[in-house]
Amino acid sequence: QVQLVESGGGLVQSGGSLRLSCAASGRTLSSYDMGWFRQAPGKDREFVAAIPRTPSWTFYADSVKGRFTISRDNAKLYLQMNSLKPEDTALYYCAARPQSTLALNASPTYAYWGQGTQVTVSS
């Protein structure tokens, strides 16, 4: 069982930045593909960004491309969010799965999820 804990959310003005972090309790993340997803009130959960176990490339939703950067080390997953917009307001979740060839943006393929960290962007 992998327990994921997100941190770094908060309230920020439009155009501002936040850095989210995700750590696994008691283990490293090096064996897993990792992703960030988000869910706004009244909306379905959506893919934000992902990075495979061997981080030679990254994958982003069109809505965040050029503004968000996903990265990782053995201990943590990160999401640097710049030029934030009010529509980025959501609960952000970290997710992990054993290395797979399945699509990185497919949330059902992720076995482990954190509790989420709230990001609120004011206009």
PDB file of C-alpha atoms in Angstrom:
ATOM      1  CA  GLN A   1       0.000   0.000   0.000  1.00  0.00           C
ATOM      2  CA  VAL A   2       1.299   3.426  -0.934  1.00  0.00           C
ATOM      3  CA  GLN A   3       0.075   6.380   1.093  1.00  0.00           C
ATOM      4  CA  LEU A   4       0.488   9.691  -0.686  1.00  0.00           C
ATOM      5  CA  VAL A   5       0.402  13.075   1.004  1.00  0.00           C
ATOM      6  CA  GLU A   6       0.134  16.340  -0.922  1.00  0.00           C
ATOM      7  CA  SER A   7       1.173  19.754   0.343  1.00  0.00           C
ATOM      8  CA  GLY A   8       1.706  23.270  -0.921  1.00  0.00           C
ATOM      9  CA  GLY A   9      -1.806  24.334  -1.818  1.00  0.00           C
ATOM     10  CA  GLY A  10      -3.260  27.668  -0.816  1.00  0.00           C
ATOM     11  CA  LEU A  11      -4.862  30.916  -1.889  1.00  0.00           C
ATOM     12  CA  VAL A  12      -3.085  32.957  -4.534  1.00  0.00           C
ATOM     13  CA  GLN A  13      -3.967  35.854  -6.787  1.00  0.00           C
ATOM     14  CA  SER A  14      -4.389  35.449 -10.520  1.00  0.00           C
ATOM     15  CA  GLY A  15      -0.956  35.441 -12.149  1.00  0.00           C
ATOM     16  CA  GLY A  16       0.722  34.076  -9.062  1.00  0.00           C
ATOM     17  CA  SER A  17       2.594  30.844  -8.459  1.00  0.00           C
ATOM     18  CA  LEU A  18       2.422  27.825  -6.185  1.00  0.00           C
ATOM     19  CA  ARG A  19       4.499  24.683  -5.858  1.00  0.00           C
ATOM     20  CA  LEU A  20       2.763  21.474  -4.892  1.00  0.00           C
ATOM     21  CA  SER A  21       4.603  18.515  -3.418  1.00  0.00           C
ATOM     22  CA  CYS A  22       3.648  14.897  -2.927  1.00  0.00           C
ATOM     23  CA  ALA A  23       5.448  12.372  -0.760  1.00  0.00           C
ATOM     24  CA  ALA A  24       4.870   8.698  -0.062  1.00  0.00           C
ATOM     25  CA  SER A  25       4.722   7.606   3.532  1.00  0.00           C
ATOM     26  CA  GLY A  26       7.574   5.293   4.341  1.00  0.00           C
ATOM     27  CA  ARG A  27       8.837   4.638   0.825  1.00  0.00           C
ATOM     28  CA  THR A  28      10.331   6.170  -2.244  1.00  0.00           C
ATOM     29  CA  LEU A  29       8.440   6.950  -5.413  1.00  0.00           C
ATOM     30  CA  SER A  30      11.107   5.651  -7.759  1.00  0.00           C
ATOM     31  CA  SER A  31       9.139   2.541  -8.784  1.00  0.00           C
ATOM     32  CA  TYR A  32       6.039   4.391  -9.918  1.00  0.00           C
ATOM     33  CA  ASP A  33       4.628   6.418 -12.741  1.00  0.00           C
ATOM     34  CA  MET A  34       3.266   9.598 -11.152  1.00  0.00           C
ATOM     35  CA  GLY A  35       0.554  12.068 -12.035  1.00  0.00           C
ATOM     36  CA  TRP A  36      -1.325  15.145 -10.892  1.00  0.00           C
ATOM     37  CA  PHE A  37      -5.079  15.401 -11.319  1.00  0.00           C
ATOM     38  CA  ARG A  38      -7.559  18.023 -10.175  1.00  0.00           C
ATOM     39  CA  GLN A  39     -11.251  18.348  -9.460  1.00  0.00           C
ATOM     40  CA  ALA A  40     -13.177  21.597  -9.339  1.00  0.00           C
ATOM     41  CA  PRO A  41     -16.550  21.851  -7.575  1.00  0.00           C
ATOM     42  CA  GLY A  42     -19.302  20.347  -9.704  1.00  0.00           C
ATOM     43  CA  LYS A  43     -16.863  19.000 -12.279  1.00  0.00           C
ATOM     44  CA  ASP A  44     -15.265  15.653 -13.028  1.00  0.00           C
ATOM     45  CA  ARG A  45     -11.704  14.947 -12.029  1.00  0.00           C
ATOM     46  CA  GLU A  46      -9.330  15.868 -14.825  1.00  0.00           C
ATOM     47  CA  PHE A  47      -5.765  15.126 -15.772  1.00  0.00           C
ATOM     48  CA  VAL A  48      -3.165  17.838 -15.201  1.00  0.00           C
ATOM     49  CA  ALA A  49       0.312  16.389 -15.720  1.00  0.00           C
ATOM     50  CA  ALA A  50       2.247  13.130 -15.509  1.00  0.00           C
ATOM     51  CA  ILE A  51       5.777  11.834 -15.444  1.00  0.00           C
ATOM     52  CA  PRO A  52       6.754   8.186 -15.953  1.00  0.00           C
ATOM     53  CA  ARG A  53       8.952   6.098 -13.684  1.00  0.00           C
ATOM     54  CA  THR A  54      11.916   6.798 -15.927  1.00  0.00           C
ATOM     55  CA  PRO A  55      11.441  10.567 -16.221  1.00  0.00           C
ATOM     56  CA  SER A  56      12.756  11.095 -19.710  1.00  0.00           C
ATOM     57  CA  TRP A  57       9.633  12.947 -20.722  1.00  0.00           C
ATOM     58  CA  THR A  58       6.561  14.638 -19.284  1.00  0.00           C
ATOM     59  CA  PHE A  59       2.943  14.978 -20.353  1.00  0.00           C
ATOM     60  CA  TYR A  60       0.546  17.881 -19.776  1.00  0.00           C
ATOM     61  CA  ALA A  61      -3.066  18.781 -20.300  1.00  0.00           C
ATOM     62  CA  ASP A  62      -3.419  21.480 -22.947  1.00  0.00           C
ATOM     63  CA  SER A  63      -4.960  23.811 -20.374  1.00  0.00           C
ATOM     64  CA  VAL A  64      -1.755  23.932 -18.303  1.00  0.00           C
ATOM     65  CA  LYS A  65       0.944  23.462 -20.938  1.00  0.00           C
ATOM     66  CA  GLY A  66       3.554  26.190 -20.726  1.00  0.00           C
ATOM     67  CA  ARG A  67       2.423  27.249 -17.239  1.00  0.00           C
ATOM     68  CA  PHE A  68       2.870  24.112 -15.111  1.00  0.00           C
ATOM     69  CA  THR A  69       5.954  21.943 -14.726  1.00  0.00           C
ATOM     70  CA  ILE A  70       5.958  18.448 -13.244  1.00  0.00           C
ATOM     71  CA  SER A  71       9.145  17.002 -11.809  1.00  0.00           C
ATOM     72  CA  ARG A  72      10.261  14.298  -9.440  1.00  0.00           C
ATOM     73  CA  ASP A  73      13.069  12.914  -7.396  1.00  0.00           C
ATOM     74  CA  ASN A  74      13.233   9.631  -5.506  1.00  0.00           C
ATOM     75  CA  ALA A  75      11.415  11.100  -2.536  1.00  0.00           C
ATOM     76  CA  LYS A  76       8.828  13.478  -3.941  1.00  0.00           C
ATOM     77  CA  LEU A  77       6.692  14.552  -6.855  1.00  0.00           C
ATOM     78  CA  TYR A  78       6.347  18.258  -7.609  1.00  0.00           C
ATOM     79  CA  LEU A  79       4.083  20.536  -9.591  1.00  0.00           C
ATOM     80  CA  GLN A  80       5.308  24.070 -10.183  1.00  0.00           C
ATOM     81  CA  MET A  81       2.342  26.195 -11.165  1.00  0.00           C
ATOM     82  CA  ASN A  82       2.963  29.624 -12.677  1.00  0.00           C
ATOM     83  CA  SER A  83       0.654  32.204 -14.220  1.00  0.00           C
ATOM     84  CA  LEU A  84      -2.247  30.777 -12.275  1.00  0.00           C
ATOM     85  CA  LYS A  85      -5.772  31.551 -13.418  1.00  0.00           C
ATOM     86  CA  PRO A  86      -9.089  31.434 -11.537  1.00  0.00           C
ATOM     87  CA  GLU A  87     -10.040  28.390 -13.615  1.00  0.00           C
ATOM     88  CA  ASP A  88      -7.131  26.513 -12.039  1.00  0.00           C
ATOM     89  CA  THR A  89      -9.028  26.548  -8.747  1.00  0.00           C
ATOM     90  CA  ALA A  90      -9.531  22.930  -7.700  1.00  0.00           C
ATOM     91  CA  LEU A  91      -8.571  20.191  -5.323  1.00  0.00           C
ATOM     92  CA  TYR A  92      -5.290  18.789  -6.633  1.00  0.00           C
ATOM     93  CA  TYR A  93      -4.495  15.113  -6.238  1.00  0.00           C
ATOM     94  CA  CYS A  94      -1.247  13.229  -6.507  1.00  0.00           C
ATOM     95  CA  ALA A  95      -1.501   9.706  -7.960  1.00  0.00           C
ATOM     96  CA  ALA A  96       0.856   6.776  -8.436  1.00  0.00           C
ATOM     97  CA  ARG A  97       0.848   3.482 -10.304  1.00  0.00           C
ATOM     98  CA  PRO A  98       3.363   0.724 -10.967  1.00  0.00           C
ATOM     99  CA  GLN A  99       5.196   1.372 -14.222  1.00  0.00           C
ATOM    100  CA  SER A 100       2.842   0.778 -17.132  1.00  0.00           C
ATOM    101  CA  THR A 101       2.495   1.297 -20.864  1.00  0.00           C
ATOM    102  CA  LEU A 102      -1.077   2.499 -20.432  1.00  0.00           C
ATOM    103  CA  ALA A 103      -1.903   6.135 -21.083  1.00  0.00           C
ATOM    104  CA  LEU A 104      -0.474   8.388 -18.407  1.00  0.00           C
ATOM    105  CA  ASN A 105      -3.532  10.658 -18.453  1.00  0.00           C
ATOM    106  CA  ALA A 106      -5.977   7.845 -17.666  1.00  0.00           C
ATOM    107  CA  SER A 107      -6.974   8.234 -14.028  1.00  0.00           C
ATOM    108  CA  PRO A 108      -8.423   4.684 -13.663  1.00  0.00           C
ATOM    109  CA  THR A 109      -4.940   3.283 -14.276  1.00  0.00           C
ATOM    110  CA  TYR A 110      -3.604   4.868 -11.088  1.00  0.00           C
ATOM    111  CA  ALA A 111      -3.802   2.627  -8.032  1.00  0.00           C
ATOM    112  CA  TYR A 112      -2.822   5.073  -5.308  1.00  0.00           C
ATOM    113  CA  TRP A 113      -4.187   8.523  -4.539  1.00  0.00           C
ATOM    114  CA  GLY A 114      -3.565  11.222  -1.988  1.00  0.00           C
ATOM    115  CA  GLN A 115      -6.249  13.141  -0.129  1.00  0.00           C
ATOM    116  CA  GLY A 116      -5.728  16.288  -2.155  1.00  0.00           C
ATOM    117  CA  THR A 117      -4.563  19.829  -1.538  1.00  0.00           C
ATOM    118  CA  GLN A 118      -6.760  22.832  -2.287  1.00  0.00           C
ATOM    119  CA  VAL A 119      -5.617  25.484  -4.741  1.00  0.00           C
ATOM    120  CA  THR A 120      -7.701  28.641  -4.934  1.00  0.00           C
ATOM    121  CA  VAL A 121      -6.900  31.395  -7.409  1.00  0.00           C
ATOM    122  CA  SER A 122      -8.629  34.717  -6.906  1.00  0.00           C
ATOM    123  CA  SER A 123      -9.279  37.130  -9.767  1.00  0.00           C
TER     124      SER A 123
END
